[in-house]
């Protein structure tokens, strides 16, 4: 049975990714800070782990002998205005979105290098490639932040680093940049977001899952270092 690790497994996307991989026959280590809602089963092992804690990440990996897939999905944002940003907030987002993905990748690559390879998918964002348009957020208080964008741009860059340095070990690293995924946002925001999106709708988790399954498929053997925007054309204007 192929083994996968998914971080942020308790979140909106992580949950669906875990289910999707289990349906494809994977055994999944479902990693999150909160695992109460993740069911323990023959195919899912919930792992309570702070991916920014180097020692705990190493402890977790010491129990893993083989690994086929790593999905670096855990990510956080911050919604206070740029002028009010504290160093603590800034560092927290950097730590989860970049350091956490780095630590999980570092340990995974050690295992994958000693086997026949593996596949790593980083969940970035369209806001790693373009800035957010504050006009669509109105007074929702959910406008995207500079540090979120910077970390997602960093994750796309780290994807290229890992692809170029570990491709020779048959380790493929790619990223997915989701556009906005519908999650009961305000009607105003949804209307504005749809107007800006060529396909005139927000994304669904299923839209991302199909791309994720493509990237980890055995048939996808030569796609490496790519960032695939799954955004209804948002970045294409
Ligand atoms: N949902 C969207 O519209 C959207 C759009 C673009 C990109 N993304 C990206 O997709 C990924 C998943 O997003 P989501 O909407 O499912 O988010 P979410 O908030 O629903 O889930 C994120 C999960 O990460 C976990 N997490 C946070 N810090 C952690 C840590 N230190 N260690 C372990 N787990 C930790 C949280 O507990 C949470 O369960 C994120 O990287 C996000 O930036 C989401």
PDB file of C-alpha atoms and ligand atoms in Angstrom:
ATOM      1  CA  UNK A   1       0.000   0.000   0.000  1.00  0.00           C
ATOM      2  CA  UNK A   2       1.417   3.412  -0.963  1.00  0.00           C
ATOM      3  CA  UNK A   3       1.998   5.837   1.875  1.00  0.00           C
ATOM      4  CA  UNK A   4       1.293   9.567   1.927  1.00  0.00           C
ATOM      5  CA  UNK A   5       1.614  12.366   4.455  1.00  0.00           C
ATOM      6  CA  UNK A   6      -0.853  15.246   4.278  1.00  0.00           C
ATOM      7  CA  UNK A   7      -0.331  18.268   6.527  1.00  0.00           C
ATOM      8  CA  UNK A   8      -3.203  20.513   7.538  1.00  0.00           C
ATOM      9  CA  UNK A   9      -5.336  17.366   7.265  1.00  0.00           C
ATOM     10  CA  UNK A  10      -8.080  18.746   9.490  1.00  0.00           C
ATOM     11  CA  UNK A  11      -8.724  21.788   7.306  1.00  0.00           C
ATOM     12  CA  UNK A  12     -11.150  22.424   4.453  1.00  0.00           C
ATOM     13  CA  UNK A  13      -8.815  21.170   1.729  1.00  0.00           C
ATOM     14  CA  UNK A  14      -6.804  18.722   3.845  1.00  0.00           C
ATOM     15  CA  UNK A  15      -9.898  16.775   4.800  1.00  0.00           C
ATOM     16  CA  UNK A  16     -10.895  16.272   1.181  1.00  0.00           C
ATOM     17  CA  UNK A  17      -7.323  15.398   0.178  1.00  0.00           C
ATOM     18  CA  UNK A  18      -7.179  12.675   2.852  1.00  0.00           C
ATOM     19  CA  UNK A  19     -10.478  11.178   1.634  1.00  0.00           C
ATOM     20  CA  UNK A  20      -9.408  11.421  -2.003  1.00  0.00           C
ATOM     21  CA  UNK A  21      -6.111   9.616  -1.420  1.00  0.00           C
ATOM     22  CA  UNK A  22      -7.732   6.908   0.688  1.00  0.00           C
ATOM     23  CA  UNK A  23     -10.197   6.271  -2.173  1.00  0.00           C
ATOM     24  CA  UNK A  24      -7.164   5.776  -4.432  1.00  0.00           C
ATOM     25  CA  UNK A  25      -5.837   3.118  -2.036  1.00  0.00           C
ATOM     26  CA  UNK A  26      -3.275   5.145  -0.085  1.00  0.00           C
ATOM     27  CA  UNK A  27      -2.413   4.839   3.575  1.00  0.00           C
ATOM     28  CA  UNK A  28      -2.423   8.418   4.862  1.00  0.00           C
ATOM     29  CA  UNK A  29      -0.664  10.005   7.814  1.00  0.00           C
ATOM     30  CA  UNK A  30      -3.086  12.853   8.495  1.00  0.00           C
ATOM     31  CA  UNK A  31      -1.012  15.528  10.216  1.00  0.00           C
ATOM     32  CA  UNK A  32      -2.506  18.526  11.993  1.00  0.00           C
ATOM     33  CA  UNK A  33      -2.415  20.493  15.241  1.00  0.00           C
ATOM     34  CA  UNK A  34      -6.007  19.363  15.800  1.00  0.00           C
ATOM     35  CA  UNK A  35      -6.897  15.777  15.013  1.00  0.00           C
ATOM     36  CA  UNK A  36     -10.075  15.221  17.034  1.00  0.00           C
ATOM     37  CA  UNK A  37     -12.211  15.194  13.879  1.00  0.00           C
ATOM     38  CA  UNK A  38      -9.956  12.898  11.872  1.00  0.00           C
ATOM     39  CA  UNK A  39     -11.105   9.309  12.086  1.00  0.00           C
ATOM     40  CA  UNK A  40      -8.483   6.676  12.873  1.00  0.00           C
ATOM     41  CA  UNK A  41      -8.882   3.728  10.486  1.00  0.00           C
ATOM     42  CA  UNK A  42      -6.985   1.030   8.579  1.00  0.00           C
ATOM     43  CA  UNK A  43      -6.068   3.686   5.999  1.00  0.00           C
ATOM     44  CA  UNK A  44      -5.763   6.858   8.078  1.00  0.00           C
ATOM     45  CA  UNK A  45      -3.442   7.527  10.978  1.00  0.00           C
ATOM     46  CA  UNK A  46      -4.152  10.901  12.595  1.00  0.00           C
ATOM     47  CA  UNK A  47      -0.902  12.523  13.774  1.00  0.00           C
ATOM     48  CA  UNK A  48      -0.990  15.482  16.127  1.00  0.00           C
ATOM     49  CA  UNK A  49       2.079  17.457  15.126  1.00  0.00           C
ATOM     50  CA  UNK A  50       3.154  21.076  14.964  1.00  0.00           C
ATOM     51  CA  UNK A  51       5.068  21.101  11.685  1.00  0.00           C
ATOM     52  CA  UNK A  52       7.131  24.094  12.850  1.00  0.00           C
ATOM     53  CA  UNK A  53       8.639  22.127  15.759  1.00  0.00           C
ATOM     54  CA  UNK A  54      11.893  20.692  14.396  1.00  0.00           C
ATOM     55  CA  UNK A  55      12.396  18.131  17.172  1.00  0.00           C
ATOM     56  CA  UNK A  56       8.843  16.822  16.970  1.00  0.00           C
ATOM     57  CA  UNK A  57       8.982  16.609  13.189  1.00  0.00           C
ATOM     58  CA  UNK A  58      12.182  14.546  13.457  1.00  0.00           C
ATOM     59  CA  UNK A  59      10.567  12.317  16.125  1.00  0.00           C
ATOM     60  CA  UNK A  60       7.581  11.690  13.860  1.00  0.00           C
ATOM     61  CA  UNK A  61       9.758  10.751  10.885  1.00  0.00           C
ATOM     62  CA  UNK A  62      11.898   8.394  12.970  1.00  0.00           C
ATOM     63  CA  UNK A  63       8.932   5.981  12.930  1.00  0.00           C
ATOM     64  CA  UNK A  64       8.509   6.078   9.132  1.00  0.00           C
ATOM     65  CA  UNK A  65      10.451   3.707   6.897  1.00  0.00           C
ATOM     66  CA  UNK A  66       8.909   4.350   3.520  1.00  0.00           C
ATOM     67  CA  UNK A  67       6.988   7.153   1.951  1.00  0.00           C
ATOM     68  CA  UNK A  68       5.626   7.759  -1.551  1.00  0.00           C
ATOM     69  CA  UNK A  69       3.914  11.130  -1.306  1.00  0.00           C
ATOM     70  CA  UNK A  70       4.128  14.304   0.785  1.00  0.00           C
ATOM     71  CA  UNK A  71       1.463  17.000   0.485  1.00  0.00           C
ATOM     72  CA  UNK A  72       2.539  20.237   2.178  1.00  0.00           C
ATOM     73  CA  UNK A  73      -0.944  21.652   2.620  1.00  0.00           C
ATOM     74  CA  UNK A  74      -0.949  23.274   6.093  1.00  0.00           C
ATOM     75  CA  UNK A  75      -1.021  27.035   5.771  1.00  0.00           C
ATOM     76  CA  UNK A  76      -2.273  30.071   7.631  1.00  0.00           C
ATOM     77  CA  UNK A  77      -2.991  33.710   6.864  1.00  0.00           C
ATOM     78  CA  UNK A  78      -3.347  36.885   8.871  1.00  0.00           C
ATOM     79  CA  UNK A  79      -5.950  39.546   8.293  1.00  0.00           C
ATOM     80  CA  UNK A  80      -4.891  42.644  10.230  1.00  0.00           C
ATOM     81  CA  UNK A  81      -3.895  45.655   8.090  1.00  0.00           C
ATOM     82  CA  UNK A  82      -0.328  45.967   6.796  1.00  0.00           C
ATOM     83  CA  UNK A  83       0.309  49.047   8.974  1.00  0.00           C
ATOM     84  CA  UNK A  84      -0.634  47.106  12.125  1.00  0.00           C
ATOM     85  CA  UNK A  85       1.360  43.956  11.357  1.00  0.00           C
ATOM     86  CA  UNK A  86       3.430  42.760  14.312  1.00  0.00           C
ATOM     87  CA  UNK A  87       6.686  40.867  13.999  1.00  0.00           C
ATOM     88  CA  UNK A  88       5.040  38.001  15.901  1.00  0.00           C
ATOM     89  CA  UNK A  89       2.235  37.716  13.327  1.00  0.00           C
ATOM     90  CA  UNK A  90       4.683  37.954  10.455  1.00  0.00           C
ATOM     91  CA  UNK A  91       6.974  35.260  11.871  1.00  0.00           C
ATOM     92  CA  UNK A  92       4.061  32.923  12.635  1.00  0.00           C
ATOM     93  CA  UNK A  93       2.870  32.917   9.023  1.00  0.00           C
ATOM     94  CA  UNK A  94       6.448  32.446   7.787  1.00  0.00           C
ATOM     95  CA  UNK A  95       6.959  29.556  10.195  1.00  0.00           C
ATOM     96  CA  UNK A  96       3.860  27.564   9.277  1.00  0.00           C
ATOM     97  CA  UNK A  97       3.803  28.252   5.540  1.00  0.00           C
ATOM     98  CA  UNK A  98       7.526  28.009   4.809  1.00  0.00           C
ATOM     99  CA  UNK A  99       9.533  26.549   7.703  1.00  0.00           C
ATOM    100  CA  UNK A 100       6.902  23.842   8.287  1.00  0.00           C
ATOM    101  CA  UNK A 101       6.900  22.858   4.604  1.00  0.00           C
ATOM    102  CA  UNK A 102      10.694  22.873   4.630  1.00  0.00           C
ATOM    103  CA  UNK A 103      11.004  20.620   7.706  1.00  0.00           C
ATOM    104  CA  UNK A 104       8.451  18.137   6.386  1.00  0.00           C
ATOM    105  CA  UNK A 105      10.151  18.089   2.966  1.00  0.00           C
ATOM    106  CA  UNK A 106      13.654  17.720   4.394  1.00  0.00           C
ATOM    107  CA  UNK A 107      12.754  14.576   6.337  1.00  0.00           C
ATOM    108  CA  UNK A 108      10.628  13.164   3.495  1.00  0.00           C
ATOM    109  CA  UNK A 109      13.411  13.632   0.959  1.00  0.00           C
ATOM    110  CA  UNK A 110      15.843  11.676   3.149  1.00  0.00           C
ATOM    111  CA  UNK A 111      13.450   8.700   3.035  1.00  0.00           C
ATOM    112  CA  UNK A 112      12.591   9.094  -0.663  1.00  0.00           C
ATOM    113  CA  UNK A 113      16.261   9.375  -1.683  1.00  0.00           C
ATOM    114  CA  UNK A 114      16.930   5.990  -0.097  1.00  0.00           C
ATOM    115  CA  UNK A 115      14.074   4.318  -1.963  1.00  0.00           C
ATOM    116  CA  UNK A 116      12.864   4.544  -5.532  1.00  0.00           C
ATOM    117  CA  UNK A 117      11.835   8.213  -5.251  1.00  0.00           C
ATOM    118  CA  UNK A 118       8.593   9.972  -4.451  1.00  0.00           C
ATOM    119  CA  UNK A 119       6.287  12.878  -5.149  1.00  0.00           C
ATOM    120  CA  UNK A 120       5.934  16.126  -3.237  1.00  0.00           C
ATOM    121  CA  UNK A 121       3.120  18.597  -3.806  1.00  0.00           C
ATOM    122  CA  UNK A 122       3.172  22.017  -2.165  1.00  0.00           C
ATOM    123  CA  UNK A 123      -0.118  23.845  -1.829  1.00  0.00           C
ATOM    124  CA  UNK A 124       0.725  27.446  -2.686  1.00  0.00           C
ATOM    125  CA  UNK A 125      -1.768  30.103  -3.830  1.00  0.00           C
ATOM    126  CA  UNK A 126      -2.529  32.434  -6.725  1.00  0.00           C
ATOM    127  CA  UNK A 127      -1.411  35.142  -4.288  1.00  0.00           C
ATOM    128  CA  UNK A 128       2.115  33.748  -4.562  1.00  0.00           C
ATOM    129  CA  UNK A 129       2.072  34.984  -8.172  1.00  0.00           C
ATOM    130  CA  UNK A 130      -0.050  38.119  -8.034  1.00  0.00           C
ATOM    131  CA  UNK A 131      -1.234  40.569  -5.428  1.00  0.00           C
ATOM    132  CA  UNK A 132      -4.778  40.519  -4.119  1.00  0.00           C
ATOM    133  CA  UNK A 133      -7.238  43.123  -5.345  1.00  0.00           C
ATOM    134  CA  UNK A 134      -8.436  44.850  -2.182  1.00  0.00           C
ATOM    135  CA  UNK A 135     -11.582  46.086  -3.976  1.00  0.00           C
ATOM    136  CA  UNK A 136     -13.139  42.595  -3.998  1.00  0.00           C
ATOM    137  CA  UNK A 137     -12.837  42.194  -0.224  1.00  0.00           C
ATOM    138  CA  UNK A 138     -14.876  45.289   0.688  1.00  0.00           C
ATOM    139  CA  UNK A 139     -15.218  45.549   4.449  1.00  0.00           C
ATOM    140  CA  UNK A 140     -15.124  41.753   4.974  1.00  0.00           C
ATOM    141  CA  UNK A 141     -11.905  42.043   6.995  1.00  0.00           C
ATOM    142  CA  UNK A 142     -10.535  39.083   5.011  1.00  0.00           C
ATOM    143  CA  UNK A 143      -8.188  40.884   2.630  1.00  0.00           C
ATOM    144  CA  UNK A 144      -5.056  38.925   1.906  1.00  0.00           C
ATOM    145  CA  UNK A 145      -1.798  39.964   3.581  1.00  0.00           C
ATOM    146  CA  UNK A 146       1.679  40.761   2.280  1.00  0.00           C
ATOM    147  CA  UNK A 147       3.239  38.008   4.382  1.00  0.00           C
ATOM    148  CA  UNK A 148       0.838  35.329   3.096  1.00  0.00           C
ATOM    149  CA  UNK A 149       1.713  36.290  -0.480  1.00  0.00           C
ATOM    150  CA  UNK A 150       5.423  36.338   0.318  1.00  0.00           C
ATOM    151  CA  UNK A 151       5.295  32.855   1.839  1.00  0.00           C
ATOM    152  CA  UNK A 152       3.355  31.425  -1.106  1.00  0.00           C
ATOM    153  CA  UNK A 153       5.843  32.975  -3.554  1.00  0.00           C
ATOM    154  CA  UNK A 154       8.540  31.418  -1.369  1.00  0.00           C
ATOM    155  CA  UNK A 155       6.827  28.035  -1.543  1.00  0.00           C
ATOM    156  CA  UNK A 156       6.714  28.198  -5.353  1.00  0.00           C
ATOM    157  CA  UNK A 157      10.416  29.034  -5.302  1.00  0.00           C
ATOM    158  CA  UNK A 158      11.189  26.206  -2.849  1.00  0.00           C
ATOM    159  CA  UNK A 159       9.278  23.874  -5.212  1.00  0.00           C
ATOM    160  CA  UNK A 160      11.726  24.780  -7.976  1.00  0.00           C
ATOM    161  CA  UNK A 161      14.689  24.266  -5.656  1.00  0.00           C
ATOM    162  CA  UNK A 162      13.545  20.794  -4.625  1.00  0.00           C
ATOM    163  CA  UNK A 163      12.602  19.852  -8.198  1.00  0.00           C
ATOM    164  CA  UNK A 164      16.026  20.782  -9.514  1.00  0.00           C
ATOM    165  CA  UNK A 165      18.073  19.303  -6.666  1.00  0.00           C
ATOM    166  CA  UNK A 166      16.177  16.065  -6.092  1.00  0.00           C
ATOM    167  CA  UNK A 167      14.795  15.228  -9.544  1.00  0.00           C
ATOM    168  CA  UNK A 168      17.811  13.006 -10.146  1.00  0.00           C
ATOM    169  CA  UNK A 169      16.612  10.798  -7.293  1.00  0.00           C
ATOM    170  CA  UNK A 170      13.258  10.377  -9.059  1.00  0.00           C
ATOM    171  CA  UNK A 171      11.640  12.784  -6.622  1.00  0.00           C
ATOM    172  CA  UNK A 172       9.176  15.065  -8.414  1.00  0.00           C
ATOM    173  CA  UNK A 173       8.184  18.293  -6.682  1.00  0.00           C
ATOM    174  CA  UNK A 174       5.374  20.497  -7.962  1.00  0.00           C
ATOM    175  CA  UNK A 175       2.982  23.012  -6.510  1.00  0.00           C
ATOM    176  CA  UNK A 176      -0.697  23.767  -6.919  1.00  0.00           C
ATOM    177  CA  UNK A 177      -1.854  27.358  -6.654  1.00  0.00           C
ATOM    178  CA  UNK A 178      -5.540  27.351  -5.796  1.00  0.00           C
ATOM    179  CA  UNK A 179      -7.742  30.312  -6.495  1.00  0.00           C
ATOM    180  CA  UNK A 180     -10.418  31.161  -3.938  1.00  0.00           C
ATOM    181  CA  UNK A 181     -12.317  28.064  -2.848  1.00  0.00           C
ATOM    182  CA  UNK A 182     -15.961  28.503  -1.917  1.00  0.00           C
ATOM    183  CA  UNK A 183     -16.483  28.221   1.822  1.00  0.00           C
ATOM    184  CA  UNK A 184     -19.609  30.189   2.686  1.00  0.00           C
ATOM    185  CA  UNK A 185     -17.940  33.570   2.177  1.00  0.00           C
ATOM    186  CA  UNK A 186     -20.191  36.648   2.174  1.00  0.00           C
ATOM    187  CA  UNK A 187     -22.493  37.067  -0.831  1.00  0.00           C
ATOM    188  CA  UNK A 188     -20.777  40.376  -1.697  1.00  0.00           C
ATOM    189  CA  UNK A 189     -17.335  38.828  -1.735  1.00  0.00           C
ATOM    190  CA  UNK A 190     -18.484  35.853  -3.822  1.00  0.00           C
ATOM    191  CA  UNK A 191     -20.096  38.199  -6.368  1.00  0.00           C
ATOM    192  CA  UNK A 192     -16.934  40.306  -6.637  1.00  0.00           C
ATOM    193  CA  UNK A 193     -14.680  37.263  -6.838  1.00  0.00           C
ATOM    194  CA  UNK A 194     -16.793  35.674  -9.564  1.00  0.00           C
ATOM    195  CA  UNK A 195     -16.724  38.893 -11.575  1.00  0.00           C
ATOM    196  CA  UNK A 196     -12.906  38.808 -11.522  1.00  0.00           C
ATOM    197  CA  UNK A 197     -12.712  35.135 -12.499  1.00  0.00           C
ATOM    198  CA  UNK A 198     -12.927  34.175 -16.189  1.00  0.00           C
ATOM    199  CA  UNK A 199     -14.959  31.050 -15.356  1.00  0.00           C
ATOM    200  CA  UNK A 200     -17.343  33.142 -13.244  1.00  0.00           C
ATOM    201  CA  UNK A 201     -17.286  30.890 -10.204  1.00  0.00           C
ATOM    202  CA  UNK A 202     -15.199  30.201  -7.137  1.00  0.00           C
ATOM    203  CA  UNK A 203     -13.233  26.954  -6.942  1.00  0.00           C
ATOM    204  CA  UNK A 204     -14.437  23.694  -5.406  1.00  0.00           C
ATOM    205  CA  UNK A 205     -12.265  21.320  -3.426  1.00  0.00           C
ATOM    206  CA  UNK A 206     -12.894  18.719  -6.164  1.00  0.00           C
ATOM    207  CA  UNK A 207     -11.195  21.034  -8.689  1.00  0.00           C
ATOM    208  CA  UNK A 208      -8.007  20.827  -6.612  1.00  0.00           C
ATOM    209  CA  UNK A 209      -8.259  17.135  -5.806  1.00  0.00           C
ATOM    210  CA  UNK A 210      -8.250  16.155  -9.482  1.00  0.00           C
ATOM    211  CA  UNK A 211      -5.033  18.135 -10.058  1.00  0.00           C
ATOM    212  CA  UNK A 212      -3.456  16.679  -6.929  1.00  0.00           C
ATOM    213  CA  UNK A 213      -4.283  13.133  -8.058  1.00  0.00           C
ATOM    214  CA  UNK A 214      -2.815  13.904 -11.478  1.00  0.00           C
ATOM    215  CA  UNK A 215       0.454  15.103  -9.923  1.00  0.00           C
ATOM    216  CA  UNK A 216       0.888  12.037  -7.714  1.00  0.00           C
ATOM    217  CA  UNK A 217      -0.229   9.528 -10.339  1.00  0.00           C
ATOM    218  CA  UNK A 218       2.278   6.907 -11.499  1.00  0.00           C
ATOM    219  CA  UNK A 219       1.552   8.054 -15.047  1.00  0.00           C
ATOM    220  CA  UNK A 220       2.823  11.536 -14.215  1.00  0.00           C
ATOM    221  CA  UNK A 221       6.492  10.734 -14.297  1.00  0.00           C
ATOM    222  CA  UNK A 222       8.081  13.771 -15.957  1.00  0.00           C
ATOM    223  CA  UNK A 223       6.287  16.818 -14.538  1.00  0.00           C
ATOM    224  CA  UNK A 224       8.706  18.495 -12.164  1.00  0.00           C
ATOM    225  CA  UNK A 225       9.142  22.001 -10.769  1.00  0.00           C
ATOM    226  CA  UNK A 226       5.778  23.269 -12.041  1.00  0.00           C
ATOM    227  CA  UNK A 227       3.248  25.487 -10.363  1.00  0.00           C
ATOM    228  CA  UNK A 228      -0.250  24.647 -11.595  1.00  0.00           C
ATOM    229  CA  UNK A 229      -2.818  27.353 -10.982  1.00  0.00           C
ATOM    230  CA  UNK A 230      -6.255  25.874 -10.386  1.00  0.00           C
ATOM    231  CA  UNK A 231      -8.105  29.140 -10.440  1.00  0.00           C
ATOM    232  CA  UNK A 232     -10.690  29.267 -13.233  1.00  0.00           C
ATOM    233  CA  UNK A 233      -8.309  31.505 -15.171  1.00  0.00           C
ATOM    234  CA  UNK A 234      -7.888  34.150 -12.434  1.00  0.00           C
ATOM    235  CA  UNK A 235      -4.181  34.575 -13.219  1.00  0.00           C
ATOM    236  CA  UNK A 236      -4.712  34.630 -16.973  1.00  0.00           C
ATOM    237  CA  UNK A 237      -6.179  38.107 -17.479  1.00  0.00           C
TER     238      UNK A 237
HETATM  239  N1  LIG B   1      -9.162  27.629   0.855  1.00  0.00           N
HETATM  240  C1  LIG B   1      -8.741  28.471  -0.095  1.00  0.00           C
HETATM  241  O1  LIG B   1      -9.508  29.237  -0.687  1.00  0.00           O
HETATM  242  C2  LIG B   1      -7.278  28.481  -0.455  1.00  0.00           C
HETATM  243  C3  LIG B   1      -6.868  29.249  -1.555  1.00  0.00           C
HETATM  244  C4  LIG B   1      -5.516  29.273  -1.881  1.00  0.00           C
HETATM  245  C5  LIG B   1      -4.621  28.541  -1.137  1.00  0.00           C
HETATM  246  N2  LIG B   1      -5.040  27.813  -0.071  1.00  0.00           N
HETATM  247  C6  LIG B   1      -4.044  27.061   0.699  1.00  0.00           C
HETATM  248  O2  LIG B   1      -4.496  25.737   0.841  1.00  0.00           O
HETATM  249  C7  LIG B   1      -4.027  25.203   2.079  1.00  0.00           C
HETATM  250  C8  LIG B   1      -5.199  24.644   2.879  1.00  0.00           C
HETATM  251  O3  LIG B   1      -6.130  25.686   3.066  1.00  0.00           O
HETATM  252  P1  LIG B   1      -7.504  25.469   3.846  1.00  0.00           P
HETATM  253  O4  LIG B   1      -8.454  26.456   3.295  1.00  0.00           O
HETATM  254  O5  LIG B   1      -7.879  24.033   3.875  1.00  0.00           O
HETATM  255  O6  LIG B   1      -7.085  25.977   5.295  1.00  0.00           O
HETATM  256  P2  LIG B   1      -7.699  25.575   6.718  1.00  0.00           P
HETATM  257  O7  LIG B   1      -7.486  26.740   7.613  1.00  0.00           O
HETATM  258  O8  LIG B   1      -9.072  25.036   6.560  1.00  0.00           O
HETATM  259  O9  LIG B   1      -6.738  24.378   7.171  1.00  0.00           O
HETATM  260  C9  LIG B   1      -5.395  24.573   7.509  1.00  0.00           C
HETATM  261  C10 LIG B   1      -5.032  23.487   8.505  1.00  0.00           C
HETATM  262  O10 LIG B   1      -3.626  23.619   8.833  1.00  0.00           O
HETATM  263  C11 LIG B   1      -3.481  23.314  10.208  1.00  0.00           C
HETATM  264  N3  LIG B   1      -2.261  23.910  10.743  1.00  0.00           N
HETATM  265  C12 LIG B   1      -2.016  25.225  10.969  1.00  0.00           C
HETATM  266  N4  LIG B   1      -0.810  25.376  11.557  1.00  0.00           N
HETATM  267  C13 LIG B   1      -0.271  24.133  11.676  1.00  0.00           C
HETATM  268  C14 LIG B   1       0.934  23.645  12.221  1.00  0.00           C
HETATM  269  N5  LIG B   1       1.835  24.479  12.754  1.00  0.00           N
HETATM  270  N6  LIG B   1       1.163  22.305  12.197  1.00  0.00           N
HETATM  271  C15 LIG B   1       0.243  21.460  11.673  1.00  0.00           C
HETATM  272  N7  LIG B   1      -0.935  21.872  11.148  1.00  0.00           N
HETATM  273  C16 LIG B   1      -1.183  23.195  11.170  1.00  0.00           C
HETATM  274  C17 LIG B   1      -4.722  23.915  10.857  1.00  0.00           C
HETATM  275  O11 LIG B   1      -4.957  23.333  12.133  1.00  0.00           O
HETATM  276  C18 LIG B   1      -5.806  23.601   9.827  1.00  0.00           C
HETATM  277  O12 LIG B   1      -6.470  22.377  10.100  1.00  0.00           O
HETATM  278  C19 LIG B   1      -3.304  26.343   2.798  1.00  0.00           C
HETATM  279  O13 LIG B   1      -1.926  26.252   2.567  1.00  0.00           O
HETATM  280  C20 LIG B   1      -3.858  27.573   2.115  1.00  0.00           C
HETATM  281  O14 LIG B   1      -2.965  28.671   2.160  1.00  0.00           O
HETATM  282  C21 LIG B   1      -6.350  27.766   0.292  1.00  0.00           C
END
